[in-house]
PDB file of C-alpha atoms in Angstrom:
ATOM      1  CA  UNK A   3      48.241  25.765  -4.841  1.00 68.00           C
ATOM      2  CA  UNK A   4      45.529  25.105  -2.248  1.00 90.00           C
ATOM      3  CA  UNK A   5      42.098  25.617  -3.779  1.00 96.00           C
ATOM      4  CA  UNK A   6      40.349  27.353  -0.879  1.00 95.00           C
ATOM      5  CA  UNK A   7      43.321  29.615  -0.212  1.00 96.00           C
ATOM      6  CA  UNK A   8      43.270  30.678  -3.849  1.00 97.00           C
ATOM      7  CA  UNK A   9      39.502  31.306  -3.824  1.00 97.00           C
ATOM      8  CA  UNK A  10      39.671  33.315  -0.599  1.00 97.00           C
ATOM      9  CA  UNK A  11      42.462  35.481  -1.979  1.00 97.00           C
ATOM     10  CA  UNK A  12      41.338  35.943  -5.586  1.00 98.00           C
ATOM     11  CA  UNK A  13      37.552  35.577  -5.402  1.00 98.00           C
ATOM     12  CA  UNK A  14      36.612  36.447  -1.792  1.00 97.00           C
ATOM     13  CA  UNK A  15      33.255  35.036  -0.730  1.00 96.00           C
ATOM     14  CA  UNK A  16      32.891  32.817  -3.796  1.00 97.00           C
ATOM     15  CA  UNK A  17      31.436  29.332  -3.368  1.00 96.00           C
ATOM     16  CA  UNK A  18      32.499  27.008  -6.150  1.00 97.00           C
ATOM     17  CA  UNK A  19      29.083  25.729  -7.203  1.00 96.00           C
ATOM     18  CA  UNK A  20      26.565  26.286 -10.026  1.00 95.00           C
ATOM     19  CA  UNK A  21      25.398  29.829 -10.804  1.00 94.00           C
ATOM     20  CA  UNK A  22      28.802  31.483 -10.579  1.00 97.00           C
ATOM     21  CA  UNK A  23      27.352  34.324 -12.636  1.00 97.00           C
ATOM     22  CA  UNK A  24      25.308  35.601  -9.705  1.00 97.00           C
ATOM     23  CA  UNK A  25      28.303  35.582  -7.374  1.00 97.00           C
ATOM     24  CA  UNK A  26      30.493  37.977  -9.345  1.00 97.00           C
ATOM     25  CA  UNK A  27      30.154  41.375 -10.989  1.00 96.00           C
ATOM     26  CA  UNK A  28      32.827  40.365 -13.491  1.00 98.00           C
ATOM     27  CA  UNK A  29      30.985  37.542 -15.179  1.00 98.00           C
ATOM     28  CA  UNK A  30      29.502  36.408 -18.470  1.00 98.00           C
ATOM     29  CA  UNK A  31      26.720  33.916 -19.151  1.00 98.00           C
ATOM     30  CA  UNK A  32      26.879  32.333 -22.603  1.00 98.00           C
ATOM     31  CA  UNK A  33      24.320  30.172 -24.399  1.00 98.00           C
ATOM     32  CA  UNK A  34      25.487  27.266 -26.558  1.00 98.00           C
ATOM     33  CA  UNK A  35      23.914  26.358 -29.917  1.00 98.00           C
ATOM     34  CA  UNK A  36      21.182  28.900 -29.259  1.00 94.00           C
ATOM     35  CA  UNK A  37      19.541  28.667 -32.681  1.00 93.00           C
ATOM     36  CA  UNK A  38      19.272  24.866 -32.625  1.00 96.00           C
ATOM     37  CA  UNK A  39      17.319  22.359 -30.519  1.00 95.00           C
ATOM     38  CA  UNK A  40      18.365  19.101 -28.839  1.00 96.00           C
ATOM     39  CA  UNK A  41      15.803  16.967 -30.698  1.00 96.00           C
ATOM     40  CA  UNK A  42      15.002  16.555 -34.373  1.00 92.00           C
ATOM     41  CA  UNK A  43      11.641  15.084 -33.375  1.00 90.00           C
ATOM     42  CA  UNK A  44      10.043  13.592 -30.274  1.00 85.00           C
ATOM     43  CA  UNK A  45      12.582  10.767 -29.970  1.00 87.00           C
ATOM     44  CA  UNK A  46      15.595  11.529 -32.168  1.00 94.00           C
ATOM     45  CA  UNK A  47      18.467  13.676 -30.961  1.00 97.00           C
ATOM     46  CA  UNK A  48      19.784  16.392 -33.259  1.00 97.00           C
ATOM     47  CA  UNK A  49      23.490  15.754 -34.029  1.00 97.00           C
ATOM     48  CA  UNK A  50      23.893  19.247 -35.508  1.00 97.00           C
ATOM     49  CA  UNK A  51      22.907  20.730 -32.170  1.00 98.00           C
ATOM     50  CA  UNK A  52      25.437  18.714 -30.175  1.00 98.00           C
ATOM     51  CA  UNK A  53      28.235  19.284 -32.676  1.00 98.00           C
ATOM     52  CA  UNK A  54      27.596  23.028 -32.371  1.00 98.00           C
ATOM     53  CA  UNK A  55      27.607  22.778 -28.582  1.00 98.00           C
ATOM     54  CA  UNK A  56      30.926  20.899 -28.554  1.00 98.00           C
ATOM     55  CA  UNK A  57      32.539  23.284 -31.047  1.00 98.00           C
ATOM     56  CA  UNK A  58      31.530  26.418 -29.179  1.00 98.00           C
ATOM     57  CA  UNK A  59      32.446  25.093 -25.724  1.00 98.00           C
ATOM     58  CA  UNK A  60      35.857  23.819 -26.867  1.00 98.00           C
ATOM     59  CA  UNK A  61      36.536  27.080 -28.706  1.00 98.00           C
ATOM     60  CA  UNK A  62      35.820  29.045 -25.524  1.00 98.00           C
ATOM     61  CA  UNK A  63      38.137  26.770 -23.552  1.00 98.00           C
ATOM     62  CA  UNK A  64      40.949  27.227 -26.067  1.00 98.00           C
ATOM     63  CA  UNK A  65      40.618  31.002 -25.911  1.00 98.00           C
ATOM     64  CA  UNK A  66      40.586  31.022 -22.112  1.00 98.00           C
ATOM     65  CA  UNK A  67      43.468  28.597 -21.514  1.00 98.00           C
ATOM     66  CA  UNK A  68      46.880  28.518 -23.156  1.00 98.00           C
ATOM     67  CA  UNK A  69      49.565  25.850 -22.953  1.00 97.00           C
ATOM     68  CA  UNK A  70      51.574  28.046 -20.577  1.00 98.00           C
ATOM     69  CA  UNK A  71      48.763  28.601 -18.050  1.00 98.00           C
ATOM     70  CA  UNK A  72      48.567  26.856 -14.708  1.00 98.00           C
ATOM     71  CA  UNK A  73      45.176  25.200 -14.257  1.00 98.00           C
ATOM     72  CA  UNK A  74      43.185  23.885 -11.344  1.00 98.00           C
ATOM     73  CA  UNK A  75      40.694  21.252 -12.456  1.00 97.00           C
ATOM     74  CA  UNK A  76      37.990  21.048  -9.793  1.00 97.00           C
ATOM     75  CA  UNK A  77      35.096  18.590  -9.599  1.00 95.00           C
ATOM     76  CA  UNK A  78      32.212  18.569  -7.136  1.00 94.00           C
ATOM     77  CA  UNK A  79      30.710  15.116  -6.623  1.00 91.00           C
ATOM     78  CA  UNK A  80      27.405  15.062  -4.718  1.00 90.00           C
ATOM     79  CA  UNK A  81      26.669  11.956  -2.693  1.00 86.00           C
ATOM     80  CA  UNK A  82      24.858  10.434   0.231  1.00 83.00           C
ATOM     81  CA  UNK A  83      26.945  10.441   3.401  1.00 79.00           C
ATOM     82  CA  UNK A  84      26.260   6.720   3.845  1.00 74.00           C
ATOM     83  CA  UNK A  85      28.193   6.015   0.636  1.00 69.00           C
ATOM     84  CA  UNK A  86      31.164   8.298   1.096  1.00 62.00           C
ATOM     85  CA  UNK A  87      34.328   6.783  -0.312  1.00 56.00           C
ATOM     86  CA  UNK A  88      37.596   8.644   0.090  1.00 51.00           C
ATOM     87  CA  UNK A  89      39.536   6.635  -2.444  1.00 48.00           C
ATOM     88  CA  UNK A  90      40.719   8.940  -5.215  1.00 50.00           C
ATOM     89  CA  UNK A  91      40.371   6.041  -7.628  1.00 51.00           C
ATOM     90  CA  UNK A  92      36.612   6.568  -7.484  1.00 56.00           C
ATOM     91  CA  UNK A  93      36.797   9.903  -9.320  1.00 64.00           C
ATOM     92  CA  UNK A  94      36.501   8.912 -12.967  1.00 71.00           C
ATOM     93  CA  UNK A  95      36.868  12.486 -14.239  1.00 77.00           C
ATOM     94  CA  UNK A  96      40.558  12.222 -13.430  1.00 88.00           C
ATOM     95  CA  UNK A  97      41.097   8.620 -14.416  1.00 85.00           C
ATOM     96  CA  UNK A  98      39.608   9.011 -17.894  1.00 89.00           C
ATOM     97  CA  UNK A  99      40.567  12.583 -18.718  1.00 94.00           C
ATOM     98  CA  UNK A 100      44.010  12.907 -17.119  1.00 93.00           C
ATOM     99  CA  UNK A 101      46.210  10.244 -18.675  1.00 86.00           C
ATOM    100  CA  UNK A 102      49.476  10.924 -16.839  1.00 92.00           C
ATOM    101  CA  UNK A 103      49.520   8.953 -13.584  1.00 91.00           C
ATOM    102  CA  UNK A 104      52.168  11.245 -12.107  1.00 94.00           C
ATOM    103  CA  UNK A 105      49.826  14.199 -12.611  1.00 94.00           C
ATOM    104  CA  UNK A 106      46.860  12.311 -11.138  1.00 92.00           C
ATOM    105  CA  UNK A 107      48.967  11.554  -8.068  1.00 91.00           C
ATOM    106  CA  UNK A 108      48.649  15.238  -7.104  1.00 93.00           C
ATOM    107  CA  UNK A 109      44.868  14.916  -6.800  1.00 93.00           C
ATOM    108  CA  UNK A 110      43.419  16.383  -3.598  1.00 93.00           C
ATOM    109  CA  UNK A 111      40.038  15.728  -2.002  1.00 91.00           C
ATOM    110  CA  UNK A 112      38.011  17.675   0.550  1.00 92.00           C
ATOM    111  CA  UNK A 113      34.657  16.813   2.098  1.00 91.00           C
ATOM    112  CA  UNK A 114      32.255  19.776   2.107  1.00 93.00           C
ATOM    113  CA  UNK A 115      28.614  20.361   3.030  1.00 91.00           C
ATOM    114  CA  UNK A 116      25.988  19.638   0.405  1.00 91.00           C
ATOM    115  CA  UNK A 117      25.879  22.537  -2.062  1.00 89.00           C
ATOM    116  CA  UNK A 118      22.106  22.651  -2.538  1.00 88.00           C
ATOM    117  CA  UNK A 119      20.206  23.850   0.535  1.00 79.00           C
ATOM    118  CA  UNK A 120      16.811  24.094  -1.160  1.00 72.00           C
ATOM    119  CA  UNK A 121      16.092  20.363  -0.838  1.00 70.00           C
ATOM    120  CA  UNK A 122      14.765  18.183   1.953  1.00 72.00           C
ATOM    121  CA  UNK A 123      17.106  16.048   4.070  1.00 74.00           C
ATOM    122  CA  UNK A 124      20.199  17.948   2.967  1.00 80.00           C
ATOM    123  CA  UNK A 125      21.921  16.773   6.141  1.00 85.00           C
ATOM    124  CA  UNK A 126      22.036  13.294   4.577  1.00 84.00           C
ATOM    125  CA  UNK A 127      24.218  14.484   1.699  1.00 88.00           C
ATOM    126  CA  UNK A 128      27.671  15.932   1.232  1.00 89.00           C
ATOM    127  CA  UNK A 129      30.023  17.204  -1.470  1.00 91.00           C
ATOM    128  CA  UNK A 130      33.315  15.531  -2.328  1.00 90.00           C
ATOM    129  CA  UNK A 131      35.415  18.237  -3.927  1.00 94.00           C
ATOM    130  CA  UNK A 132      38.403  17.059  -5.948  1.00 94.00           C
ATOM    131  CA  UNK A 133      41.094  19.428  -7.200  1.00 96.00           C
ATOM    132  CA  UNK A 134      44.134  18.870  -9.365  1.00 96.00           C
ATOM    133  CA  UNK A 135      46.754  21.366 -10.500  1.00 96.00           C
ATOM    134  CA  UNK A 136      47.806  20.645 -14.047  1.00 97.00           C
ATOM    135  CA  UNK A 137      48.402  22.143 -17.483  1.00 97.00           C
ATOM    136  CA  UNK A 138      46.233  22.260 -20.571  1.00 98.00           C
ATOM    137  CA  UNK A 139      48.206  19.509 -22.262  1.00 97.00           C
ATOM    138  CA  UNK A 140      47.564  17.194 -19.295  1.00 97.00           C
ATOM    139  CA  UNK A 141      43.801  17.243 -19.865  1.00 97.00           C
ATOM    140  CA  UNK A 142      41.929  15.390 -22.569  1.00 97.00           C
ATOM    141  CA  UNK A 143      39.738  18.465 -22.575  1.00 98.00           C
ATOM    142  CA  UNK A 144      37.797  17.924 -25.835  1.00 98.00           C
ATOM    143  CA  UNK A 145      36.615  14.574 -24.470  1.00 97.00           C
ATOM    144  CA  UNK A 146      35.912  16.002 -21.004  1.00 97.00           C
ATOM    145  CA  UNK A 147      33.947  18.943 -22.387  1.00 98.00           C
ATOM    146  CA  UNK A 148      31.852  16.586 -24.498  1.00 98.00           C
ATOM    147  CA  UNK A 149      31.169  14.449 -21.421  1.00 96.00           C
ATOM    148  CA  UNK A 150      29.981  17.513 -19.491  1.00 97.00           C
ATOM    149  CA  UNK A 151      27.694  18.547 -22.341  1.00 98.00           C
ATOM    150  CA  UNK A 152      26.285  15.016 -22.722  1.00 97.00           C
ATOM    151  CA  UNK A 153      25.364  14.471 -19.085  1.00 94.00           C
ATOM    152  CA  UNK A 154      21.593  14.865 -19.494  1.00 93.00           C
ATOM    153  CA  UNK A 155      21.411  12.414 -22.397  1.00 95.00           C
ATOM    154  CA  UNK A 156      22.040   8.790 -21.438  1.00 90.00           C
ATOM    155  CA  UNK A 157      22.480   7.596 -25.034  1.00 93.00           C
ATOM    156  CA  UNK A 158      25.417   9.909 -25.673  1.00 95.00           C
ATOM    157  CA  UNK A 159      29.026   9.068 -24.919  1.00 95.00           C
ATOM    158  CA  UNK A 160      31.250  10.079 -23.246  1.00 95.00           C
ATOM    159  CA  UNK A 161      29.388  11.075 -20.075  1.00 91.00           C
ATOM    160  CA  UNK A 162      30.525  11.990 -16.586  1.00 89.00           C
ATOM    161  CA  UNK A 163      30.594   9.146 -14.092  1.00 80.00           C
ATOM    162  CA  UNK A 164      27.687   9.676 -11.678  1.00 78.00           C
ATOM    163  CA  UNK A 165      27.185   6.587  -9.481  1.00 71.00           C
ATOM    164  CA  UNK A 166      25.289   8.391  -6.732  1.00 66.00           C
ATOM    165  CA  UNK A 167      22.243   9.450  -8.808  1.00 65.00           C
ATOM    166  CA  UNK A 168      22.073  12.906  -7.269  1.00 73.00           C
ATOM    167  CA  UNK A 169      23.029  16.055  -9.140  1.00 83.00           C
ATOM    168  CA  UNK A 170      25.505  15.488 -11.931  1.00 90.00           C
ATOM    169  CA  UNK A 171      29.116  16.276 -10.970  1.00 93.00           C
ATOM    170  CA  UNK A 172      30.122  19.874 -11.624  1.00 96.00           C
ATOM    171  CA  UNK A 173      33.473  20.551 -13.280  1.00 97.00           C
ATOM    172  CA  UNK A 174      35.250  23.903 -12.979  1.00 98.00           C
ATOM    173  CA  UNK A 175      38.306  24.928 -14.996  1.00 98.00           C
ATOM    174  CA  UNK A 176      40.325  27.541 -13.097  1.00 98.00           C
ATOM    175  CA  UNK A 177      43.061  29.498 -14.846  1.00 98.00           C
ATOM    176  CA  UNK A 178      45.512  30.270 -12.032  1.00 98.00           C
ATOM    177  CA  UNK A 179      47.660  32.386 -14.316  1.00 98.00           C
ATOM    178  CA  UNK A 180      44.930  34.778 -15.466  1.00 98.00           C
ATOM    179  CA  UNK A 181      42.452  34.312 -12.595  1.00 98.00           C
ATOM    180  CA  UNK A 182      39.516  33.108 -14.671  1.00 98.00           C
ATOM    181  CA  UNK A 183      36.968  30.385 -13.863  1.00 98.00           C
ATOM    182  CA  UNK A 184      35.150  28.580 -16.677  1.00 98.00           C
ATOM    183  CA  UNK A 185      32.098  26.473 -15.842  1.00 98.00           C
ATOM    184  CA  UNK A 186      29.997  24.560 -18.385  1.00 98.00           C
ATOM    185  CA  UNK A 187      26.814  23.561 -16.579  1.00 97.00           C
ATOM    186  CA  UNK A 188      25.456  21.370 -19.392  1.00 97.00           C
ATOM    187  CA  UNK A 189      24.712  21.500 -23.117  1.00 98.00           C
ATOM    188  CA  UNK A 190      22.711  24.707 -22.748  1.00 97.00           C
ATOM    189  CA  UNK A 191      25.434  27.077 -21.669  1.00 98.00           C
ATOM    190  CA  UNK A 192      28.358  28.167 -19.537  1.00 98.00           C
ATOM    191  CA  UNK A 193      29.560  30.842 -17.140  1.00 98.00           C
ATOM    192  CA  UNK A 194      32.853  32.715 -16.951  1.00 98.00           C
ATOM    193  CA  UNK A 195      34.061  34.884 -14.079  1.00 98.00           C
ATOM    194  CA  UNK A 196      37.349  36.737 -13.649  1.00 98.00           C
ATOM    195  CA  UNK A 197      39.185  38.889 -11.126  1.00 98.00           C
ATOM    196  CA  UNK A 198      39.762  41.624 -13.742  1.00 98.00           C
ATOM    197  CA  UNK A 199      37.230  42.563 -16.393  1.00 98.00           C
ATOM    198  CA  UNK A 200      39.871  43.324 -19.029  1.00 98.00           C
ATOM    199  CA  UNK A 201      41.027  39.709 -18.861  1.00 98.00           C
ATOM    200  CA  UNK A 202      37.757  38.464 -20.356  1.00 98.00           C
ATOM    201  CA  UNK A 203      36.903  41.513 -22.484  1.00 98.00           C
ATOM    202  CA  UNK A 204      38.287  39.806 -25.639  1.00 98.00           C
ATOM    203  CA  UNK A 205      36.068  36.793 -24.895  1.00 98.00           C
ATOM    204  CA  UNK A 206      33.004  39.015 -24.553  1.00 98.00           C
ATOM    205  CA  UNK A 207      33.816  40.791 -27.822  1.00 98.00           C
ATOM    206  CA  UNK A 208      34.546  37.606 -29.787  1.00 98.00           C
ATOM    207  CA  UNK A 209      31.519  35.681 -28.534  1.00 98.00           C
ATOM    208  CA  UNK A 210      29.033  38.499 -28.048  1.00 97.00           C
ATOM    209  CA  UNK A 211      26.483  36.648 -30.199  1.00 97.00           C
ATOM    210  CA  UNK A 212      26.415  33.894 -27.549  1.00 98.00           C
ATOM    211  CA  UNK A 213      25.621  36.201 -24.616  1.00 98.00           C
ATOM    212  CA  UNK A 214      22.505  35.020 -22.822  1.00 97.00           C
ATOM    213  CA  UNK A 215      19.663  37.333 -23.840  1.00 96.00           C
ATOM    214  CA  UNK A 216      18.143  37.418 -20.360  1.00 96.00           C
ATOM    215  CA  UNK A 217      21.364  38.953 -19.019  1.00 97.00           C
ATOM    216  CA  UNK A 218      22.446  40.840 -22.145  1.00 97.00           C
ATOM    217  CA  UNK A 219      21.655  44.368 -20.975  1.00 98.00           C
ATOM    218  CA  UNK A 220      23.504  43.797 -17.718  1.00 97.00           C
ATOM    219  CA  UNK A 221      26.502  42.137 -19.397  1.00 98.00           C
ATOM    220  CA  UNK A 222      26.770  44.708 -22.181  1.00 97.00           C
ATOM    221  CA  UNK A 223      26.726  47.482 -19.602  1.00 97.00           C
ATOM    222  CA  UNK A 224      29.609  45.883 -17.717  1.00 96.00           C
ATOM    223  CA  UNK A 225      31.863  45.945 -20.755  1.00 96.00           C
ATOM    224  CA  UNK A 226      31.060  49.446 -21.979  1.00 89.00           C
TER     225      UNK A 226
END
């Protein structure tokens, strides 16, 4: 399955980048570990907070993806054009979190414009977008989800490989079977969009306590 063909057909007009919530009317924005804080004090991280984040994010993933579903694992890597490397070996998300070499062999790469147009000198940057069709059992997803959630905290492991020191890589889990996209932006929360609202209605009902309060009225209205 070609990524852009799928997006154009199933989610017309969608750009696979942060803030998916604003690009779809069938979307949910969840907070993670809302009642806890990252730090116990000025210098010490709060392990209870991160354990709650991991548990909630992994639970959402398990409810959105079954062993029978076809998945597209997509990663945006943001880099300076002067340091573009097309070798697929450079993408550590797939080396560390997809163990089967035969599966990794299907990895595809596309060079795209820089995703963030609100910065200066955007013409100097680009986006390497990697995509891999796989199954749930191919992904070391608990480890990958933890790495995504840890990305703003250098002392925590695992973390996503980010050699270019621009925005952290963005990882999108696309359920090709049910037409759902799951995006964890960092430890604070995640976004879910779907082509059919009834597909994610059970997720909304099960995790309604996690709905972002800023968007709650809008989200609740969608599912009434």
